[in-house]
mmCIF file of N, CA and C in Angstrom:
data_model
loop_
_atom_site.group_PDB
_atom_site.id
_atom_site.type_symbol
_atom_site.label_atom_id
_atom_site.label_comp_id
_atom_site.label_asym_id
_atom_site.label_seq_id
_atom_site.Cartn_x
_atom_site.Cartn_y
_atom_site.Cartn_z
ATOM 1 N N MET A 1 -55.983 28.742 -14.971
ATOM 2 C CA MET A 1 -56.245 29.074 -13.667
ATOM 3 C C MET A 1 -54.666 28.880 -13.103
ATOM 4 N N LYS A 2 -54.167 29.613 -12.356
ATOM 5 C CA LYS A 2 -52.752 29.327 -11.578
ATOM 6 C C LYS A 2 -52.893 29.389 -9.894
ATOM 7 N N ILE A 3 -52.521 28.268 -9.595
ATOM 8 C CA ILE A 3 -52.715 28.185 -8.170
ATOM 9 C C ILE A 3 -51.309 28.053 -7.432
ATOM 10 N N GLN A 4 -50.960 28.695 -6.581
ATOM 11 C CA GLN A 4 -49.718 28.811 -6.002
ATOM 12 C C GLN A 4 -49.599 28.408 -4.457
ATOM 13 N N VAL A 5 -48.900 27.545 -3.995
ATOM 14 C CA VAL A 5 -48.658 27.002 -2.820
ATOM 15 C C VAL A 5 -47.570 27.849 -2.408
ATOM 16 N N ILE A 6 -47.659 28.760 -1.448
ATOM 17 C CA ILE A 6 -46.563 29.601 -0.852
ATOM 18 C C ILE A 6 -45.709 29.406 0.302
ATOM 19 N N GLY A 7 -44.615 28.995 0.253
ATOM 20 C CA GLY A 7 -43.915 28.741 1.652
ATOM 21 C C GLY A 7 -42.368 28.092 1.151
ATOM 22 N N PRO A 8 -41.627 28.039 2.305
ATOM 23 C CA PRO A 8 -40.193 27.561 2.067
ATOM 24 C C PRO A 8 -40.160 26.048 1.982
ATOM 25 N N GLY A 9 -41.248 25.317 1.783
ATOM 26 C CA GLY A 9 -40.997 23.781 1.627
ATOM 27 C C GLY A 9 -41.216 22.819 2.803
ATOM 28 N N CYS A 10 -41.582 23.654 3.928
ATOM 29 C CA CYS A 10 -41.560 22.946 5.178
ATOM 30 C C CYS A 10 -42.894 21.922 5.072
ATOM 31 N N ALA A 11 -43.155 21.170 6.249
ATOM 32 C CA ALA A 11 -44.037 20.075 6.235
ATOM 33 C C ALA A 11 -45.342 20.717 6.070
ATOM 34 N N ASN A 12 -45.748 21.793 6.641
ATOM 35 C CA ASN A 12 -47.179 22.322 6.278
ATOM 36 C C ASN A 12 -47.340 22.798 4.904
ATOM 37 N N CYS A 13 -46.290 23.173 4.408
ATOM 38 C CA CYS A 13 -46.378 23.655 2.964
ATOM 39 C C CYS A 13 -46.691 22.397 2.086
ATOM 40 N N GLN A 14 -46.027 21.390 2.252
ATOM 41 C CA GLN A 14 -46.147 20.229 1.708
ATOM 42 C C GLN A 14 -47.505 19.679 2.025
ATOM 43 N N ARG A 15 -48.136 19.799 3.112
ATOM 44 C CA ARG A 15 -49.516 19.390 3.388
ATOM 45 C C ARG A 15 -50.423 20.170 2.437
ATOM 46 N N LEU A 16 -50.385 21.317 2.528
ATOM 47 C CA LEU A 16 -51.158 22.260 1.647
ATOM 48 C C LEU A 16 -51.033 21.951 0.289
ATOM 49 N N TYR A 17 -49.957 21.579 -0.166
ATOM 50 C CA TYR A 17 -49.849 21.417 -1.541
ATOM 51 C C TYR A 17 -50.501 20.180 -1.930
ATOM 52 N N ALA A 18 -50.732 19.135 -0.984
ATOM 53 C CA ALA A 18 -51.150 17.751 -0.911
ATOM 54 C C ALA A 18 -52.843 18.215 -0.949
ATOM 55 N N GLN A 19 -53.031 18.830 -0.241
ATOM 56 C CA GLN A 19 -54.582 19.338 0.148
ATOM 57 C C GLN A 19 -54.989 19.934 -1.504
ATOM 58 N N THR A 20 -54.200 20.962 -1.580
ATOM 59 C CA THR A 20 -54.814 21.469 -3.121
ATOM 60 C C THR A 20 -54.885 20.431 -4.307
ATOM 61 N N GLN A 21 -53.770 19.633 -4.265
ATOM 62 C CA GLN A 21 -54.000 18.328 -5.226
ATOM 63 C C GLN A 21 -55.263 17.754 -5.201
ATOM 64 N N ARG A 22 -55.634 17.457 -3.879
ATOM 65 C CA ARG A 22 -57.140 16.564 -3.697
ATOM 66 C C ARG A 22 -58.093 17.470 -4.259
ATOM 67 N N ALA A 23 -57.963 19.044 -3.781
ATOM 68 C CA ALA A 23 -59.086 19.852 -4.094
ATOM 69 C C ALA A 23 -59.364 19.883 -5.513
ATOM 70 N N LEU A 24 -58.233 19.962 -6.430
ATOM 71 C CA LEU A 24 -58.241 20.045 -7.705
ATOM 72 C C LEU A 24 -58.819 18.622 -8.277
ATOM 73 N N ALA A 25 -58.656 17.541 -7.861
ATOM 74 C CA ALA A 25 -59.149 16.453 -8.243
ATOM 75 C C ALA A 25 -60.685 16.284 -7.870
ATOM 76 N N GLN A 26 -61.198 16.722 -6.790
ATOM 77 C CA GLN A 26 -62.419 16.812 -6.495
ATOM 78 C C GLN A 26 -63.363 17.770 -7.379
ATOM 79 N N ALA A 27 -62.887 18.749 -7.717
ATOM 80 C CA ALA A 27 -63.244 19.872 -8.448
ATOM 81 C C ALA A 27 -63.570 19.392 -9.940
ATOM 82 N N GLY A 28 -62.588 18.560 -10.391
ATOM 83 C CA GLY A 28 -62.404 18.264 -11.651
ATOM 84 C C GLY A 28 -61.756 19.552 -12.452
ATOM 85 N N ILE A 29 -60.810 20.172 -12.030
ATOM 86 C CA ILE A 29 -60.746 21.466 -12.793
ATOM 87 C C ILE A 29 -59.231 21.248 -13.141
ATOM 88 N N ASP A 30 -58.626 21.631 -14.212
ATOM 89 C CA ASP A 30 -57.360 21.487 -14.674
ATOM 90 C C ASP A 30 -56.631 22.858 -14.336
ATOM 91 N N ALA A 31 -55.790 22.996 -13.572
ATOM 92 C CA ALA A 31 -55.003 24.303 -13.092
ATOM 93 C C ALA A 31 -53.646 24.068 -13.292
ATOM 94 N N ASP A 32 -52.845 25.144 -13.390
ATOM 95 C CA ASP A 32 -51.412 25.084 -13.243
ATOM 96 C C ASP A 32 -50.851 25.348 -11.431
ATOM 97 N N LEU A 33 -50.541 24.232 -10.887
ATOM 98 C CA LEU A 33 -50.189 24.299 -9.656
ATOM 99 C C LEU A 33 -48.678 24.188 -9.332
ATOM 100 N N GLU A 34 -48.245 25.410 -8.905
ATOM 101 C CA GLU A 34 -46.876 25.573 -8.592
ATOM 102 C C GLU A 34 -46.588 25.973 -7.002
ATOM 103 N N LYS A 35 -45.435 25.494 -6.556
ATOM 104 C CA LYS A 35 -44.822 25.858 -5.463
ATOM 105 C C LYS A 35 -43.989 27.176 -5.499
ATOM 106 N N VAL A 36 -44.125 28.200 -4.648
ATOM 107 C CA VAL A 36 -43.455 29.339 -4.450
ATOM 108 C C VAL A 36 -42.527 29.286 -3.250
ATOM 109 N N GLU A 37 -41.232 28.857 -3.411
ATOM 110 C CA GLU A 37 -40.317 28.720 -2.177
ATOM 111 C C GLU A 37 -39.345 29.420 -2.026
ATOM 112 N N ARG A 38 -38.862 30.223 -3.028
ATOM 113 C CA ARG A 38 -37.756 31.244 -2.705
ATOM 114 C C ARG A 38 -38.219 32.402 -1.941
ATOM 115 N N HIS A 39 -37.376 32.910 -1.134
ATOM 116 C CA HIS A 39 -37.753 33.997 -0.073
ATOM 117 C C HIS A 39 -38.261 35.093 -0.726
ATOM 118 N N GLN A 40 -37.632 35.768 -1.746
ATOM 119 C CA GLN A 40 -38.002 36.930 -2.542
ATOM 120 C C GLN A 40 -39.267 36.899 -3.161
ATOM 121 N N ASP A 41 -39.498 35.399 -3.569
ATOM 122 C CA ASP A 41 -40.690 35.323 -4.484
ATOM 123 C C ASP A 41 -42.008 35.156 -3.328
ATOM 124 N N ILE A 42 -41.591 34.705 -2.285
ATOM 125 C CA ILE A 42 -42.706 34.547 -1.197
ATOM 126 C C ILE A 42 -43.178 36.139 -0.756
ATOM 127 N N VAL A 43 -42.086 37.013 -0.662
ATOM 128 C CA VAL A 43 -42.405 38.201 -0.284
ATOM 129 C C VAL A 43 -43.191 39.022 -1.372
ATOM 130 N N ALA A 44 -42.897 38.743 -2.545
ATOM 131 C CA ALA A 44 -43.448 39.300 -3.608
ATOM 132 C C ALA A 44 -45.003 39.080 -3.677
ATOM 133 N N THR A 45 -45.470 37.866 -3.182
ATOM 134 C CA THR A 45 -46.880 37.467 -3.296
ATOM 135 C C THR A 45 -47.732 38.338 -2.113
ATOM 136 N N GLY A 46 -46.898 38.574 -1.344
ATOM 137 C CA GLY A 46 -47.790 39.319 0.031
ATOM 138 C C GLY A 46 -48.160 38.680 1.112
ATOM 139 N N VAL A 47 -47.445 37.310 0.988
ATOM 140 C CA VAL A 47 -47.802 36.433 2.174
ATOM 141 C C VAL A 47 -46.975 36.559 3.301
ATOM 142 N N TRP A 48 -47.331 36.957 4.405
ATOM 143 C CA TRP A 48 -46.401 37.130 5.646
ATOM 144 C C TRP A 48 -46.384 35.880 6.575
ATOM 145 N N MET A 49 -47.333 34.869 6.445
ATOM 146 C CA MET A 49 -47.269 33.820 7.300
ATOM 147 C C MET A 49 -47.355 32.751 6.367
ATOM 148 N N THR A 50 -46.599 31.706 6.399
ATOM 149 C CA THR A 50 -46.655 30.264 5.395
ATOM 150 C C THR A 50 -47.282 29.358 6.093
ATOM 151 N N PRO A 51 -47.793 28.229 5.566
ATOM 152 C CA PRO A 51 -48.077 28.177 4.294
ATOM 153 C C PRO A 51 -49.063 29.353 3.668
ATOM 154 N N GLY A 52 -49.105 29.546 2.544
ATOM 155 C CA GLY A 52 -50.033 30.366 1.792
ATOM 156 C C GLY A 52 -50.624 29.693 0.407
ATOM 157 N N LEU A 53 -51.596 30.414 0.130
ATOM 158 C CA LEU A 53 -52.379 29.868 -1.017
ATOM 159 C C LEU A 53 -52.819 30.842 -1.904
ATOM 160 N N ALA A 54 -52.527 31.008 -3.150
ATOM 161 C CA ALA A 54 -53.144 32.058 -3.970
ATOM 162 C C ALA A 54 -53.638 31.313 -5.183
ATOM 163 N N ILE A 55 -54.664 32.025 -5.587
ATOM 164 C CA ILE A 55 -55.505 31.627 -6.696
ATOM 165 C C ILE A 55 -55.650 32.820 -7.777
ATOM 166 N N ASP A 56 -54.821 32.691 -8.932
ATOM 167 C CA ASP A 56 -54.971 33.710 -9.697
ATOM 168 C C ASP A 56 -54.458 35.033 -9.187
ATOM 169 N N GLY A 57 -53.283 34.856 -8.357
ATOM 170 C CA GLY A 57 -52.532 35.927 -7.731
ATOM 171 C C GLY A 57 -53.342 36.589 -6.560
ATOM 172 N N GLU A 58 -54.449 35.907 -6.260
ATOM 173 C CA GLU A 58 -55.374 36.482 -5.041
ATOM 174 C C GLU A 58 -55.002 35.595 -3.846
ATOM 175 N N VAL A 59 -54.688 36.009 -2.815
ATOM 176 C CA VAL A 59 -54.143 35.213 -1.614
ATOM 177 C C VAL A 59 -55.293 34.996 -0.976
ATOM 178 N N LYS A 60 -55.584 33.584 -0.745
ATOM 179 C CA LYS A 60 -56.860 32.988 -0.216
ATOM 180 C C LYS A 60 -56.570 32.610 1.195
ATOM 181 N N ALA A 61 -55.398 32.073 1.540
ATOM 182 C CA ALA A 61 -55.063 31.687 2.664
ATOM 183 C C ALA A 61 -53.874 31.857 3.127
ATOM 184 N N SER A 62 -53.409 32.290 4.615
ATOM 185 C CA SER A 62 -51.996 32.539 4.979
ATOM 186 C C SER A 62 -51.714 32.196 6.416
ATOM 187 N N GLY A 63 -50.897 31.281 6.617
ATOM 188 C CA GLY A 63 -50.480 30.956 7.920
ATOM 189 C C GLY A 63 -51.555 29.874 8.480
ATOM 190 N N ARG A 64 -52.274 29.234 7.707
ATOM 191 C CA ARG A 64 -52.978 27.890 7.832
ATOM 192 C C ARG A 64 -53.287 27.116 6.748
ATOM 193 N N ILE A 65 -53.652 25.803 6.941
ATOM 194 C CA ILE A 65 -53.923 24.970 6.064
ATOM 195 C C ILE A 65 -55.446 24.524 5.872
ATOM 196 N N PRO A 66 -56.098 25.344 4.919
ATOM 197 C CA PRO A 66 -57.505 25.118 4.858
ATOM 198 C C PRO A 66 -57.866 23.804 4.508
ATOM 199 N N PRO A 67 -59.243 23.292 5.035
ATOM 200 C CA PRO A 67 -59.448 22.262 4.532
ATOM 201 C C PRO A 67 -59.807 21.759 3.169
ATOM 202 N N VAL A 68 -59.963 20.578 2.585
ATOM 203 C CA VAL A 68 -60.099 20.554 1.310
ATOM 204 C C VAL A 68 -61.245 21.105 0.514
ATOM 205 N N PRO A 69 -62.600 21.216 1.406
ATOM 206 C CA PRO A 69 -63.849 21.710 0.847
ATOM 207 C C PRO A 69 -63.789 23.131 0.908
ATOM 208 N N GLU A 70 -63.063 23.839 1.542
ATOM 209 C CA GLU A 70 -63.015 25.300 1.404
ATOM 210 C C GLU A 70 -62.035 25.624 0.202
ATOM 211 N N ILE A 71 -60.946 24.685 0.000
ATOM 212 C CA ILE A 71 -60.164 24.972 -1.366
ATOM 213 C C ILE A 71 -60.991 24.785 -2.729
ATOM 214 N N VAL A 72 -61.858 23.650 -2.537
ATOM 215 C CA VAL A 72 -62.810 23.359 -3.806
ATOM 216 C C VAL A 72 -63.427 24.638 -4.134
ATOM 217 N N SER A 73 -64.128 25.115 -3.005
ATOM 218 C CA SER A 73 -65.130 26.031 -3.156
ATOM 219 C C SER A 73 -64.331 27.416 -3.816
ATOM 220 N N TRP A 74 -63.047 27.759 -3.303
ATOM 221 C CA TRP A 74 -62.376 28.832 -3.932
ATOM 222 C C TRP A 74 -61.946 28.381 -5.423
ATOM 223 N N ILE A 75 -61.526 27.250 -5.635
ATOM 224 C CA ILE A 75 -61.345 26.846 -7.033
ATOM 225 C C ILE A 75 -62.795 27.032 -7.850
ATOM 226 N N MET A 76 -63.857 26.544 -7.599
ATOM 227 C CA MET A 76 -64.903 26.721 -8.153
ATOM 228 C C MET A 76 -65.361 27.930 -8.513
ATOM 229 N N THR A 77 -65.193 29.005 -7.570
ATOM 230 C CA THR A 77 -65.514 30.314 -7.738
ATOM 231 C C THR A 77 -64.530 30.986 -8.765
ATOM 232 N N ALA A 78 -63.219 30.649 -8.647
ATOM 233 C CA ALA A 78 -62.341 31.301 -9.557
ATOM 234 C C ALA A 78 -62.552 30.872 -11.126
ATOM 235 N N ALA A 79 -63.006 29.443 -11.130
ATOM 236 C CA ALA A 79 -63.326 28.686 -12.482
ATOM 237 C C ALA A 79 -64.677 29.576 -13.005
ATOM 238 N N ALA A 80 -65.764 29.721 -12.050
ATOM 239 C CA ALA A 80 -66.797 30.368 -12.646
ATOM 240 C C ALA A 80 -66.324 31.718 -13.232
ATOM 241 N N ARG A 81 -65.529 32.705 -12.415
ATOM 242 C CA ARG A 81 -65.461 33.653 -13.147
ATOM 243 C C ARG A 81 -64.434 33.776 -14.406
ATOM 244 N N GLU A 82 -63.614 32.699 -14.508
ATOM 245 C CA GLU A 82 -62.976 32.570 -16.116
ATOM 246 C C GLU A 82 -63.835 32.175 -17.061
ATOM 247 N N GLY A 83 -65.086 31.656 -16.614
ATOM 248 C CA GLY A 83 -66.163 31.204 -17.574
ATOM 249 C C GLY A 83 -66.736 30.802 -18.543
#
């Protein structure tokens, strides 16, 4: 599973990265977690408002920091699909 935190590295982007790390720990899932910070890479994801979160290329959130339980739900759904 590939999870991307999308944004230029601002405080909210850092918060979303930390929230995603917590969600992964709670879910007990091992995934590739990466930051997408270069402008052209952000545009390529289709996220227009940062921070954004994508799981396996699917944008799950844009312009907000979802709570950990919501991120856990997305992670578990993606893990079940990979399954």
